[in-house]
Amino acid sequence: MSLLVHLLACAFGTGSWVAINGLWVELPLIVNELPEGWYLPSYLTVIIQLANVGPLLVTLMYKFCPGRLKAVVVIYMILSIGTVSCFLLAFFWKETTVVAGELHSTAFLIITFFLSLLDCTSSVTFLPFMMQLPAQYLTTYFIGEGLSGFIPGLVALGQGVGMIKCVNVTQRWDNMTETNTTSSQTGRYTTESQYQPANFSTEIFFFFLAGMMGLSLVAFVFLTRIPRNFERSCENLVADQVVFTASSGLDNSGKDPAGETESNELTISVNLQKQEASTLPSKAKYSGKQFAFMYFLVAWVNSLTNGVLPSVQTYSCMPYGNTVYHLSAALGSMANPVACIIAMFFPNRSLLLLGGLSLAGTGFGAYNMAMAAMSPCPLLQNSLGGGVLIVLSWIFFVGTLSYVKVMVGLILRDKSHSALVWCGVAVQMGSMVGALAMFPLINVYYLFKSGDSCNTNCSV
């Protein structure tokens, strides 16, 4: 029964951010189809920030109308609407309409807003529900939350990305129609890019996201039906004992006891509180300047990872080819949960180290931004080394700053509940400022230039 609940908690956690993470890793295929083109990521960053109105409303309801809002009902709505939205996305993501004289993918953007609204709201509803279960299942839930980014990235790697084929096109002067021919008819010759299909279509990928949301919904249904006597028995068990792995040859001093899998027969009883006290470092005392520095780190790191750099990822990667952009998006998405796992087993609360990692991550981000600014002709564009460098830069950018976010969050959590609340405020403020600052630079002032691998000449 305990193993089953762990599996249900993990499946439930995957439904938290799987839809939005899935959209990000699918962008390398979508940007070639929708009219926004390379501008699309900047639209998504703003849409996601606007969707934070969802958790704001839920938080206000908790504050001013305690007991009126039922978390279980809200979660049912989130998972049900999310499943239906992903399903509809598979059918309507290509639909476009004319808005303000320009063609826009309105269906895709509207559905994306609802998915963002649901995923953002999950942050303030899923966790309170999990707090009702024994503490050992909370870590399993966080593992599932990490898989919400890892699994779509893994599937996207299997999906691959279509290769670009340059085709000669004759544009006739009489009716200006284009035909794929190289005959000597009167007209002028141009070259256009044609994208070959991936291993499976974008529609199938969206159906996969709908399936993951549906699986999370089913897991939640079973979690709400766990017998109360089982919860109480687990609470008593956790209060008295924790699994201790003997003769493993491994140093487990960095592990969280709540994350260990229960054994039905072979366990050695130890006191949980003593175990936690021995594994966790003693709480350090921080000055006001140090707390100000941590809040600055939170705001700065989130502005880069949630607003500034995602808006220009197409410009930094697409000049190197679709495959490079695809690998950057997929592996970058997977770097986030990997960094969280590293933080779980190798925590380090040194502000000097966290500041150094923030500086390193900012350096990787600066390289990504520089390549975006040089688009469509970045450094080493036509070499294998240039593509490898930009992929690695995106992976290390996401990984290092994700580690910083996790560790600063743990420090502030240990301080007090109010410190964690202000951490959340810094996260949202940094993300919003980053997204809103980049949108006019990209979509109004056009500081970043898109290109076409078949027609862009970077040799001069």
Short mmCIF file of C-alpha atoms in Angstrom, two decimals:
data_model
loop_
_atom_site.label_atom_id
_atom_site.label_comp_id
_atom_site.label_asym_id
_atom_site.label_seq_id
_atom_site.Cartn_x
_atom_site.Cartn_y
_atom_site.Cartn_z
CA MET A 1 0.00 0.00 0.00
CA SER A 2 2.83 2.38 0.86
CA LEU A 3 4.55 1.80 -2.51
CA LEU A 4 1.25 2.44 -4.30
CA VAL A 5 0.80 5.78 -2.51
CA HIS A 6 4.36 6.77 -3.44
CA LEU A 7 3.58 6.04 -7.11
CA LEU A 8 0.32 7.99 -6.90
CA ALA A 9 2.05 10.98 -5.27
CA CYS A 10 4.73 10.95 -7.97
CA ALA A 11 2.16 10.75 -10.79
CA PHE A 12 0.15 13.52 -9.14
CA GLY A 13 3.24 15.73 -8.97
CA THR A 14 3.95 15.37 -12.69
CA GLY A 15 0.70 17.19 -13.46
CA SER A 16 1.92 20.40 -11.85
CA TRP A 17 3.99 21.88 -14.69
CA VAL A 18 4.03 19.22 -17.41
CA ALA A 19 1.88 21.23 -19.84
CA ILE A 20 4.01 24.40 -19.87
CA ASN A 21 7.28 22.47 -19.77
CA GLY A 22 6.02 20.44 -22.70
CA LEU A 23 5.22 23.57 -24.69
CA TRP A 24 8.72 24.95 -24.15
CA VAL A 25 10.48 21.81 -25.39
CA GLU A 26 8.15 21.64 -28.41
CA LEU A 27 8.88 25.22 -29.48
CA PRO A 28 11.65 24.21 -31.94
CA LEU A 29 8.95 22.57 -34.07
CA ILE A 30 6.19 25.09 -33.39
CA VAL A 31 8.07 28.28 -34.28
CA ASN A 32 8.42 27.10 -37.87
CA GLU A 33 4.65 26.70 -38.24
CA LEU A 34 3.04 29.62 -36.42
CA PRO A 35 2.97 33.19 -37.77
CA GLU A 36 4.76 34.66 -34.73
CA GLY A 37 7.86 32.69 -35.71
CA TRP A 38 10.91 33.55 -33.64
CA TYR A 39 8.88 36.06 -31.62
CA LEU A 40 6.76 33.25 -30.10
CA PRO A 41 8.87 32.62 -26.95
CA SER A 42 8.60 36.29 -25.94
CA TYR A 43 4.80 36.01 -26.16
CA LEU A 44 4.86 32.89 -23.99
CA THR A 45 6.95 34.48 -21.24
CA VAL A 46 4.48 37.38 -20.92
CA ILE A 47 1.46 35.03 -21.04
CA ILE A 48 2.90 32.90 -18.23
CA GLN A 49 3.54 35.97 -16.08
CA LEU A 50 -0.02 37.23 -16.66
CA ALA A 51 -1.29 33.81 -15.60
CA ASN A 52 0.05 34.45 -12.09
CA VAL A 53 -3.28 36.12 -11.41
CA GLY A 54 -4.50 32.58 -10.67
CA PRO A 55 -2.35 31.88 -7.60
CA LEU A 56 -2.87 35.49 -6.49
CA LEU A 57 -6.65 35.02 -6.40
CA VAL A 58 -6.34 31.67 -4.62
CA THR A 59 -3.99 33.18 -2.03
CA LEU A 60 -6.40 36.07 -1.42
CA MET A 61 -9.24 33.57 -0.97
CA TYR A 62 -7.19 31.64 1.59
CA LYS A 63 -6.40 34.90 3.39
CA PHE A 64 -9.78 36.66 3.46
CA CYS A 65 -12.22 33.77 3.06
CA PRO A 66 -10.69 30.90 5.03
CA GLY A 67 -12.56 27.66 4.59
CA ARG A 68 -14.60 28.88 1.63
CA LEU A 69 -12.22 27.57 -1.04
CA LYS A 70 -11.95 23.80 -1.24
CA ALA A 71 -8.51 22.80 -2.48
CA VAL A 72 -9.74 19.40 -3.66
CA VAL A 73 -12.34 21.02 -5.93
CA VAL A 74 -9.79 23.46 -7.35
CA ILE A 75 -7.34 20.61 -8.06
CA TYR A 76 -10.05 18.62 -9.83
CA MET A 77 -10.73 21.67 -12.00
CA ILE A 78 -7.03 22.23 -12.72
CA LEU A 79 -6.35 18.66 -13.81
CA SER A 80 -9.61 18.23 -15.72
CA ILE A 81 -9.36 21.52 -17.63
CA GLY A 82 -5.64 20.92 -18.21
CA THR A 83 -6.31 17.50 -19.74
CA VAL A 84 -9.03 18.89 -22.02
CA SER A 85 -6.88 21.91 -22.98
CA CYS A 86 -3.93 19.72 -24.04
CA PHE A 87 -6.34 17.56 -26.01
CA LEU A 88 -7.83 20.61 -27.77
CA LEU A 89 -4.35 21.97 -28.42
CA ALA A 90 -3.61 18.96 -30.61
CA PHE A 91 -6.49 19.95 -32.91
CA PHE A 92 -6.39 23.75 -32.89
CA TRP A 93 -2.78 24.82 -32.32
CA LYS A 94 -2.37 25.83 -35.98
CA GLU A 95 -5.56 27.90 -36.17
CA THR A 96 -4.92 31.59 -36.89
CA THR A 97 -6.94 34.81 -37.06
CA VAL A 98 -6.19 38.38 -38.03
CA VAL A 99 -5.71 40.67 -35.01
CA ALA A 100 -4.88 44.38 -35.50
CA GLY A 101 -4.07 43.73 -39.13
CA GLU A 102 -1.61 40.91 -38.40
CA LEU A 103 -1.98 37.15 -38.48
CA HIS A 104 -1.72 35.54 -35.03
CA SER A 105 -2.06 32.01 -33.67
CA THR A 106 -4.92 33.01 -31.36
CA ALA A 107 -6.03 29.46 -30.52
CA PHE A 108 -2.54 28.44 -29.44
CA LEU A 109 -2.02 31.60 -27.36
CA ILE A 110 -5.42 31.40 -25.66
CA ILE A 111 -5.06 27.73 -24.76
CA THR A 112 -1.51 28.42 -23.58
CA PHE A 113 -2.83 31.12 -21.26
CA PHE A 114 -5.31 28.69 -19.67
CA LEU A 115 -2.59 26.05 -19.28
CA SER A 116 -0.32 28.65 -17.69
CA LEU A 117 -3.14 29.77 -15.40
CA LEU A 118 -3.71 26.18 -14.29
CA ASP A 119 -0.04 25.32 -13.81
CA CYS A 120 0.69 28.52 -11.87
CA THR A 121 -2.33 27.87 -9.63
CA SER A 122 -1.11 24.33 -8.96
CA SER A 123 1.77 25.85 -6.97
CA VAL A 124 -0.64 27.04 -4.26
CA THR A 125 -3.09 24.12 -4.30
CA PHE A 126 -1.18 20.87 -4.88
CA LEU A 127 1.26 21.36 -2.01
CA PRO A 128 -1.38 22.17 0.64
CA PHE A 129 -3.19 18.96 -0.35
CA MET A 130 0.01 16.91 -0.05
CA MET A 131 0.56 18.34 3.43
CA GLN A 132 -2.48 16.33 4.52
CA LEU A 133 -0.61 13.09 3.79
CA PRO A 134 2.31 11.72 5.83
CA ALA A 135 5.53 13.64 5.35
CA GLN A 136 7.31 10.78 3.58
CA TYR A 137 5.15 11.27 0.49
CA LEU A 138 6.03 14.94 0.13
CA THR A 139 9.48 14.16 -1.25
CA THR A 140 7.94 11.72 -3.72
CA TYR A 141 5.61 14.50 -4.85
CA PHE A 142 8.59 16.81 -5.45
CA ILE A 143 10.26 14.07 -7.50
CA GLY A 144 7.12 13.92 -9.64
CA GLU A 145 7.19 17.70 -9.97
CA GLY A 146 10.75 17.45 -11.26
CA LEU A 147 9.70 14.75 -13.72
CA SER A 148 7.16 17.20 -15.15
CA GLY A 149 10.11 18.82 -16.90
CA PHE A 150 12.32 15.78 -17.34
CA ILE A 151 9.82 13.47 -19.09
CA PRO A 152 8.66 15.94 -21.79
CA GLY A 153 12.32 16.73 -22.50
CA LEU A 154 13.08 13.03 -22.85
CA VAL A 155 10.13 12.50 -25.18
CA ALA A 156 11.14 15.55 -27.21
CA LEU A 157 14.60 14.05 -27.69
CA GLY A 158 12.94 10.90 -29.06
CA GLN A 159 10.73 13.02 -31.28
CA GLY A 160 13.72 14.66 -32.91
CA VAL A 161 13.43 17.68 -35.15
CA GLY A 162 12.91 17.87 -38.88
CA MET A 163 15.90 18.69 -41.04
CA ILE A 164 15.88 21.82 -43.21
CA LYS A 165 15.97 21.33 -46.96
CA CYS A 166 16.73 24.25 -49.28
CA VAL A 167 14.58 24.05 -52.42
CA ASN A 168 14.90 26.14 -55.57
CA VAL A 169 11.64 27.90 -56.36
CA THR A 170 10.71 29.73 -59.55
CA GLN A 171 8.57 32.76 -58.96
CA ARG A 172 6.78 33.60 -62.22
CA TRP A 173 6.25 37.21 -63.18
CA ASP A 174 2.77 36.81 -64.66
CA ASN A 175 0.73 35.76 -61.64
CA MET A 176 3.50 35.71 -58.98
CA THR A 177 2.68 32.13 -58.08
CA GLU A 178 5.40 29.86 -56.82
CA THR A 179 6.10 26.42 -58.24
CA ASN A 180 8.76 23.96 -57.18
CA THR A 181 10.49 23.75 -60.52
CA THR A 182 13.79 24.71 -62.06
CA SER A 183 12.54 25.06 -65.65
CA SER A 184 13.51 28.03 -67.81
CA GLN A 185 10.15 29.79 -67.56
CA THR A 186 10.12 33.56 -67.39
CA GLY A 187 10.56 34.57 -63.75
CA ARG A 188 13.14 34.82 -61.02
CA TYR A 189 14.70 32.09 -58.93
CA THR A 190 14.62 32.05 -55.15
CA THR A 191 15.49 29.54 -52.46
CA GLU A 192 13.09 28.65 -49.70
CA SER A 193 13.41 26.52 -46.58
CA GLN A 194 11.31 23.40 -46.33
CA TYR A 195 11.18 21.61 -43.00
CA GLN A 196 11.14 17.84 -43.04
CA PRO A 197 8.84 16.12 -40.51
CA ALA A 198 10.11 14.89 -37.15
CA ASN A 199 9.86 11.28 -35.95
CA PHE A 200 6.30 11.99 -34.83
CA SER A 201 4.07 15.02 -35.16
CA THR A 202 3.39 17.89 -32.80
CA GLU A 203 -0.21 16.67 -32.50
CA ILE A 204 0.97 13.35 -31.08
CA PHE A 205 3.18 15.21 -28.60
CA PHE A 206 0.18 17.23 -27.40
CA PHE A 207 -1.83 14.03 -27.04
CA PHE A 208 1.03 12.72 -24.90
CA LEU A 209 0.79 15.82 -22.67
CA ALA A 210 -2.96 15.26 -22.37
CA GLY A 211 -2.26 11.67 -21.35
CA MET A 212 0.15 12.79 -18.63
CA MET A 213 -2.39 15.28 -17.31
CA GLY A 214 -5.04 12.55 -17.35
CA LEU A 215 -2.71 10.19 -15.47
CA SER A 216 -2.16 12.88 -12.85
CA LEU A 217 -5.94 13.31 -12.54
CA VAL A 218 -6.45 9.57 -12.02
CA ALA A 219 -3.68 9.53 -9.40
CA PHE A 220 -5.34 12.42 -7.56
CA VAL A 221 -8.70 10.60 -7.57
CA PHE A 222 -7.09 7.63 -5.83
CA LEU A 223 -5.16 9.85 -3.40
CA THR A 224 -8.41 11.45 -2.24
CA ARG A 225 -9.75 7.98 -1.47
CA ILE A 226 -6.91 6.80 0.76
CA PRO A 227 -8.43 5.38 3.97
CA ARG A 228 -7.98 7.71 6.92
CA ASN A 229 -6.83 4.85 9.14
CA PHE A 230 -3.96 4.27 6.69
CA GLU A 231 -2.90 7.93 7.01
CA ARG A 232 -2.92 7.71 10.81
CA SER A 233 -0.94 4.46 10.82
CA CYS A 234 1.67 6.01 8.52
CA GLU A 235 1.89 9.11 10.69
CA ASN A 236 2.60 6.94 13.72
CA LEU A 237 5.13 4.93 11.76
CA VAL A 238 6.98 8.00 10.52
CA ALA A 239 7.00 9.50 13.98
CA ASP A 240 8.80 6.46 15.35
CA GLN A 241 11.05 5.05 12.67
CA VAL A 242 12.77 5.63 9.38
CA VAL A 243 14.44 3.27 6.98
CA PHE A 244 18.14 2.91 7.55
CA THR A 245 20.19 1.20 4.84
CA ALA A 246 22.95 -0.86 6.37
CA SER A 247 26.11 -2.25 4.76
CA SER A 248 25.49 -0.28 1.56
CA GLY A 249 28.99 1.06 1.28
CA LEU A 250 27.55 4.51 0.53
CA ASP A 251 27.54 7.65 2.60
CA ASN A 252 23.86 8.53 3.12
CA SER A 253 24.49 11.51 5.34
CA GLY A 254 23.14 13.94 2.76
CA LYS A 255 19.83 12.20 2.13
CA ASP A 256 16.47 13.31 3.37
CA PRO A 257 14.95 10.48 5.48
CA ALA A 258 11.48 11.39 4.26
CA GLY A 259 12.47 10.39 0.75
CA GLU A 260 13.49 6.79 1.54
CA THR A 261 11.24 3.96 0.31
CA GLU A 262 9.65 1.94 3.07
CA SER A 263 10.47 -1.73 3.44
CA ASN A 264 7.74 -4.05 4.72
CA GLU A 265 10.02 -6.31 6.70
CA LEU A 266 13.67 -5.23 6.98
CA THR A 267 13.91 -1.89 8.79
CA ILE A 268 15.96 -0.68 11.70
CA SER A 269 14.11 1.68 13.98
CA VAL A 270 15.75 5.01 14.64
CA ASN A 271 14.35 8.26 15.84
CA LEU A 272 13.38 10.53 12.90
CA GLN A 273 14.10 13.75 14.66
CA LYS A 274 17.58 12.62 15.71
CA GLN A 275 18.27 11.43 12.17
CA GLU A 276 17.21 14.76 10.67
CA ALA A 277 19.28 16.64 13.21
CA SER A 278 22.35 14.59 12.27
CA THR A 279 21.91 15.00 8.51
CA LEU A 280 20.97 18.65 8.31
CA PRO A 281 23.48 21.40 9.00
CA SER A 282 22.93 23.60 11.99
CA LYS A 283 21.01 26.74 11.23
CA ALA A 284 23.36 29.59 10.49
CA LYS A 285 22.76 33.13 11.58
CA TYR A 286 22.43 35.64 8.75
CA SER A 287 22.61 39.40 8.93
CA GLY A 288 20.19 41.81 7.31
CA LYS A 289 22.63 42.47 4.46
CA GLN A 290 22.96 38.74 3.82
CA PHE A 291 19.17 38.35 3.63
CA ALA A 292 19.00 41.32 1.26
CA PHE A 293 21.66 39.62 -0.87
CA MET A 294 19.64 36.38 -0.94
CA TYR A 295 16.46 38.17 -2.02
CA PHE A 296 18.45 39.96 -4.71
CA LEU A 297 19.77 36.58 -5.90
CA VAL A 298 16.24 35.17 -6.04
CA ALA A 299 14.91 38.12 -8.05
CA TRP A 300 17.94 38.25 -10.37
CA VAL A 301 18.10 34.51 -11.05
CA ASN A 302 14.38 34.22 -11.75
CA SER A 303 14.38 37.28 -14.00
CA LEU A 304 17.02 35.57 -16.12
CA THR A 305 15.60 32.05 -16.14
CA ASN A 306 11.88 32.89 -16.38
CA GLY A 307 11.86 36.11 -18.38
CA VAL A 308 14.97 37.46 -20.08
CA LEU A 309 16.75 34.48 -21.62
CA PRO A 310 13.73 32.30 -22.59
CA SER A 311 12.45 35.24 -24.66
CA VAL A 312 15.52 35.17 -26.91
CA GLN A 313 16.28 31.44 -27.03
CA THR A 314 15.18 31.21 -30.67
CA TYR A 315 17.60 33.98 -31.66
CA SER A 316 20.52 32.41 -29.81
CA CYS A 317 19.94 28.86 -31.09
CA MET A 318 18.05 28.88 -34.41
CA PRO A 319 20.95 30.37 -36.43
CA TYR A 320 22.86 27.17 -35.62
CA GLY A 321 20.01 25.01 -36.93
CA ASN A 322 16.83 23.35 -35.75
CA THR A 323 18.70 20.46 -34.17
CA VAL A 324 20.73 22.79 -31.95
CA TYR A 325 17.61 24.66 -30.84
CA HIS A 326 15.86 21.36 -30.19
CA LEU A 327 18.72 20.04 -28.04
CA SER A 328 19.02 23.33 -26.14
CA ALA A 329 15.31 23.34 -25.29
CA ALA A 330 15.05 19.65 -24.38
CA LEU A 331 18.32 19.27 -22.45
CA GLY A 332 17.83 22.66 -20.78
CA SER A 333 14.42 21.53 -19.54
CA MET A 334 15.98 18.36 -18.17
CA ALA A 335 18.80 20.29 -16.47
CA ASN A 336 16.35 21.87 -14.02
CA PRO A 337 15.20 18.64 -12.26
CA VAL A 338 18.75 17.27 -12.40
CA ALA A 339 19.99 20.37 -10.56
CA CYS A 340 17.24 19.90 -7.96
CA ILE A 341 18.34 16.30 -7.40
CA ILE A 342 21.95 17.43 -7.00
CA ALA A 343 20.79 20.01 -4.46
CA MET A 344 18.98 17.25 -2.58
CA PHE A 345 22.04 15.02 -2.22
CA PHE A 346 24.80 17.66 -2.22
CA PRO A 347 23.39 20.72 -0.45
CA ASN A 348 25.69 23.66 0.17
CA ARG A 349 24.41 26.78 1.90
CA SER A 350 27.52 28.89 1.56
CA LEU A 351 26.48 32.30 0.29
CA LEU A 352 29.93 32.70 -1.25
CA LEU A 353 29.43 29.55 -3.32
CA LEU A 354 25.86 30.49 -4.27
CA GLY A 355 27.04 33.95 -5.31
CA GLY A 356 29.80 32.38 -7.40
CA LEU A 357 27.36 30.00 -9.09
CA SER A 358 25.02 32.92 -9.77
CA LEU A 359 27.88 34.78 -11.39
CA ALA A 360 28.80 31.73 -13.47
CA GLY A 361 25.18 31.21 -14.54
CA THR A 362 24.93 34.88 -15.45
CA GLY A 363 28.06 34.45 -17.55
CA PHE A 364 26.47 31.58 -19.48
CA GLY A 365 23.35 33.71 -19.89
CA ALA A 366 25.45 36.62 -21.16
CA TYR A 367 26.96 34.34 -23.82
CA ASN A 368 23.48 33.20 -24.86
CA MET A 369 22.30 36.81 -25.00
CA ALA A 370 25.35 37.86 -27.03
CA MET A 371 24.67 35.14 -29.61
CA ALA A 372 21.03 36.26 -29.75
CA ALA A 373 22.09 39.86 -30.31
CA MET A 374 24.34 38.74 -33.17
CA SER A 375 21.51 36.79 -34.83
CA PRO A 376 21.23 35.72 -37.60
CA CYS A 377 25.05 35.53 -37.80
CA PRO A 378 26.44 34.49 -34.38
CA LEU A 379 29.96 33.31 -33.69
CA LEU A 380 31.02 29.94 -35.13
CA GLN A 381 27.66 29.64 -36.89
CA ASN A 382 28.72 27.12 -39.51
CA SER A 383 30.88 24.94 -37.27
CA LEU A 384 30.11 22.01 -35.04
CA GLY A 385 31.87 23.74 -32.15
CA GLY A 386 29.50 26.71 -32.28
CA GLY A 387 26.44 24.47 -31.94
CA VAL A 388 28.02 22.45 -29.12
CA LEU A 389 28.98 25.62 -27.25
CA ILE A 390 25.50 27.14 -27.35
CA VAL A 391 23.85 23.87 -26.25
CA LEU A 392 26.27 23.48 -23.34
CA SER A 393 25.86 27.14 -22.43
CA TRP A 394 22.09 26.74 -22.15
CA ILE A 395 22.42 23.55 -20.11
CA PHE A 396 24.85 25.11 -17.62
CA PHE A 397 22.87 28.34 -17.52
CA VAL A 398 19.71 26.50 -16.44
CA GLY A 399 21.51 24.01 -14.21
CA THR A 400 23.64 26.40 -12.16
CA LEU A 401 20.88 28.93 -11.57
CA SER A 402 18.36 26.18 -10.71
CA TYR A 403 20.73 24.95 -8.00
CA VAL A 404 20.98 28.48 -6.63
CA LYS A 405 17.19 28.87 -6.56
CA VAL A 406 16.73 25.62 -4.65
CA MET A 407 19.41 26.31 -2.05
CA VAL A 408 18.34 29.91 -1.37
CA GLY A 409 14.77 28.68 -1.02
CA LEU A 410 15.88 26.10 1.55
CA ILE A 411 17.77 28.72 3.55
CA LEU A 412 14.77 31.06 3.65
CA ARG A 413 12.41 28.19 4.47
CA ASP A 414 14.46 27.37 7.54
CA LYS A 415 14.38 31.01 8.61
CA SER A 416 10.62 31.45 8.86
CA HIS A 417 7.37 31.16 6.96
CA SER A 418 7.30 34.89 6.28
CA ALA A 419 10.81 34.73 4.79
CA LEU A 420 9.59 32.05 2.38
CA VAL A 421 6.58 34.20 1.47
CA TRP A 422 8.85 37.12 0.61
CA CYS A 423 10.97 34.69 -1.39
CA GLY A 424 7.88 33.92 -3.46
CA VAL A 425 7.30 37.64 -3.95
CA ALA A 426 10.89 38.06 -5.16
CA VAL A 427 10.44 35.13 -7.56
CA GLN A 428 7.33 36.63 -9.14
CA MET A 429 8.67 40.18 -9.26
CA GLY A 430 11.93 39.11 -10.88
CA SER A 431 10.17 36.91 -13.42
CA MET A 432 7.64 39.59 -14.33
CA VAL A 433 10.21 42.37 -14.68
CA GLY A 434 12.37 40.16 -16.89
CA ALA A 435 9.50 39.16 -19.17
CA LEU A 436 8.00 42.65 -19.47
CA ALA A 437 11.39 44.25 -20.08
CA MET A 438 12.21 41.92 -22.98
CA PHE A 439 8.85 42.03 -24.76
CA PRO A 440 9.14 45.58 -26.20
CA LEU A 441 12.79 45.07 -27.09
CA ILE A 442 11.84 42.04 -29.19
CA ASN A 443 8.38 42.86 -30.51
CA VAL A 444 8.36 46.69 -30.67
CA TYR A 445 11.95 47.84 -31.25
CA TYR A 446 13.04 44.65 -33.08
CA LEU A 447 16.52 44.62 -31.59
CA PHE A 448 16.87 40.91 -32.41
CA LYS A 449 16.86 39.75 -36.02
CA SER A 450 15.54 36.46 -37.33
CA GLY A 451 17.11 34.68 -40.28
CA ASP A 452 16.73 31.92 -42.80
CA SER A 453 19.45 29.30 -43.09
CA CYS A 454 18.84 28.99 -46.83
CA ASN A 455 18.91 32.70 -47.66
CA THR A 456 21.02 34.36 -44.96
CA ASN A 457 24.54 35.11 -46.12
CA CYS A 458 26.89 35.51 -43.14
CA SER A 459 30.13 35.26 -45.06
CA VAL A 460 30.40 39.02 -45.55
#
